[in-house]
Amino acid sequence: MSVFRSDLSLETRDATGTGAEVDVALNLATGNIRLSILWTQDIQLSADSADQIAEALQRAASESRSLAVNKEGQATEDPSGPPVA
């Protein structure tokens, strides 16, 4: 199982027809966001596609912040108590 969860609503391809795709994925372990351009080194986007990618990145950023808050909350609720020096 991958630690990355891709934004399945994002279906963006190169505007010139090369077949290149963009993937936005959230690393569920770290909260980092991966932006991948698949099958090539660059991609040309229409304005609509650029908007879709921006929205996918915003969704991932929001989820990343939620993961960080949840992890922080779990750390403060640790039943083992504070660390001993």
Tab-separated table of C-alpha atoms in Angstrom:
chain	number	residue	atom	x	y	z
A	1	MET	CA	0.000	0.000	0.000
A	2	SER	CA	1.320	3.426	-0.942
A	3	VAL	CA	1.805	6.123	1.663
A	4	PHE	CA	0.641	8.617	-0.975
A	5	ARG	CA	-3.028	9.324	-1.675
A	6	SER	CA	-3.618	10.929	-5.056
A	7	ASP	CA	-6.393	13.414	-5.721
A	8	LEU	CA	-8.650	11.197	-7.833
A	9	SER	CA	-10.765	14.128	-9.018
A	10	LEU	CA	-7.773	15.608	-10.871
A	11	GLU	CA	-7.629	14.538	-14.516
A	12	THR	CA	-5.294	17.011	-16.175
A	13	ARG	CA	-3.346	16.287	-19.349
A	14	ASP	CA	-0.908	18.236	-21.477
A	15	ALA	CA	-2.632	20.765	-23.753
A	16	THR	CA	-0.446	19.773	-26.727
A	17	GLY	CA	-1.602	16.153	-26.721
A	18	THR	CA	1.612	14.468	-25.546
A	19	GLY	CA	-0.249	12.421	-22.944
A	20	ALA	CA	1.654	13.941	-20.003
A	21	GLU	CA	-0.388	14.072	-16.799
A	22	VAL	CA	-0.262	15.872	-13.472
A	23	ASP	CA	-0.706	14.117	-10.129
A	24	VAL	CA	-1.211	15.795	-6.755
A	25	ALA	CA	-0.812	13.408	-3.824
A	26	LEU	CA	-0.728	13.719	-0.046
A	27	ASN	CA	1.855	11.743	1.939
A	28	LEU	CA	-0.293	10.320	4.730
A	29	ALA	CA	2.722	9.715	6.984
A	30	THR	CA	4.342	13.151	6.793
A	31	GLY	CA	1.631	15.456	5.460
A	32	ASN	CA	3.906	16.558	2.615
A	33	ILE	CA	2.319	17.165	-0.769
A	34	ARG	CA	3.771	15.633	-3.931
A	35	LEU	CA	3.219	17.317	-7.293
A	36	SER	CA	4.220	14.969	-10.115
A	37	ILE	CA	4.340	15.469	-13.843
A	38	LEU	CA	3.985	11.986	-15.268
A	39	TRP	CA	5.507	10.672	-18.507
A	40	THR	CA	7.572	13.802	-19.305
A	41	GLN	CA	9.725	16.598	-17.915
A	42	ASP	CA	7.301	19.417	-18.578
A	43	ILE	CA	3.657	20.006	-19.343
A	44	GLN	CA	1.713	22.801	-20.988
A	45	LEU	CA	-1.636	23.577	-19.407
A	46	SER	CA	-4.802	25.313	-20.455
A	47	ALA	CA	-6.153	27.919	-18.038
A	48	ASP	CA	-8.866	25.475	-16.900
A	49	SER	CA	-6.310	22.749	-16.223
A	50	ALA	CA	-4.133	25.150	-14.241
A	51	ASP	CA	-7.181	26.023	-12.120
A	52	GLN	CA	-7.879	22.326	-11.501
A	53	ILE	CA	-4.304	21.759	-10.335
A	54	ALA	CA	-4.443	24.789	-8.054
A	55	GLU	CA	-7.668	23.477	-6.515
A	56	ALA	CA	-6.159	20.011	-6.027
A	57	LEU	CA	-3.127	21.548	-4.307
A	58	GLN	CA	-5.418	23.580	-2.046
A	59	ARG	CA	-7.360	20.435	-1.078
A	60	ALA	CA	-4.099	18.629	-0.317
A	61	ALA	CA	-2.805	21.567	1.741
A	62	SER	CA	-6.012	21.600	3.766
A	63	GLU	CA	-5.750	17.855	4.420
A	64	SER	CA	-2.090	18.228	5.338
A	65	ARG	CA	-2.966	20.869	7.930
A	66	SER	CA	-5.694	18.612	9.342
A	67	LEU	CA	-3.221	15.728	9.646
A	68	ALA	CA	-0.774	17.977	11.501
A	69	VAL	CA	-3.468	19.149	13.922
A	70	ASN	CA	-4.592	15.562	14.558
A	71	LYS	CA	-1.023	14.401	15.182
A	72	GLU	CA	-0.433	17.352	17.505
A	73	GLY	CA	-3.638	16.565	19.399
A	74	GLN	CA	-2.658	12.912	19.767
A	75	ALA	CA	0.758	13.916	21.094
A	76	THR	CA	-0.791	16.066	23.821
A	77	GLU	CA	-3.189	13.281	24.787
A	78	ASP	CA	-0.418	10.684	25.183
A	79	PRO	CA	-1.337	8.634	28.284
A	80	SER	CA	2.296	7.827	29.023
A	81	GLY	CA	2.781	11.347	30.372
A	82	PRO	CA	5.544	13.855	29.717
A	83	PRO	CA	8.985	12.674	28.665
A	84	VAL	CA	11.437	12.091	31.492
A	85	ALA	CA	14.761	13.923	31.232
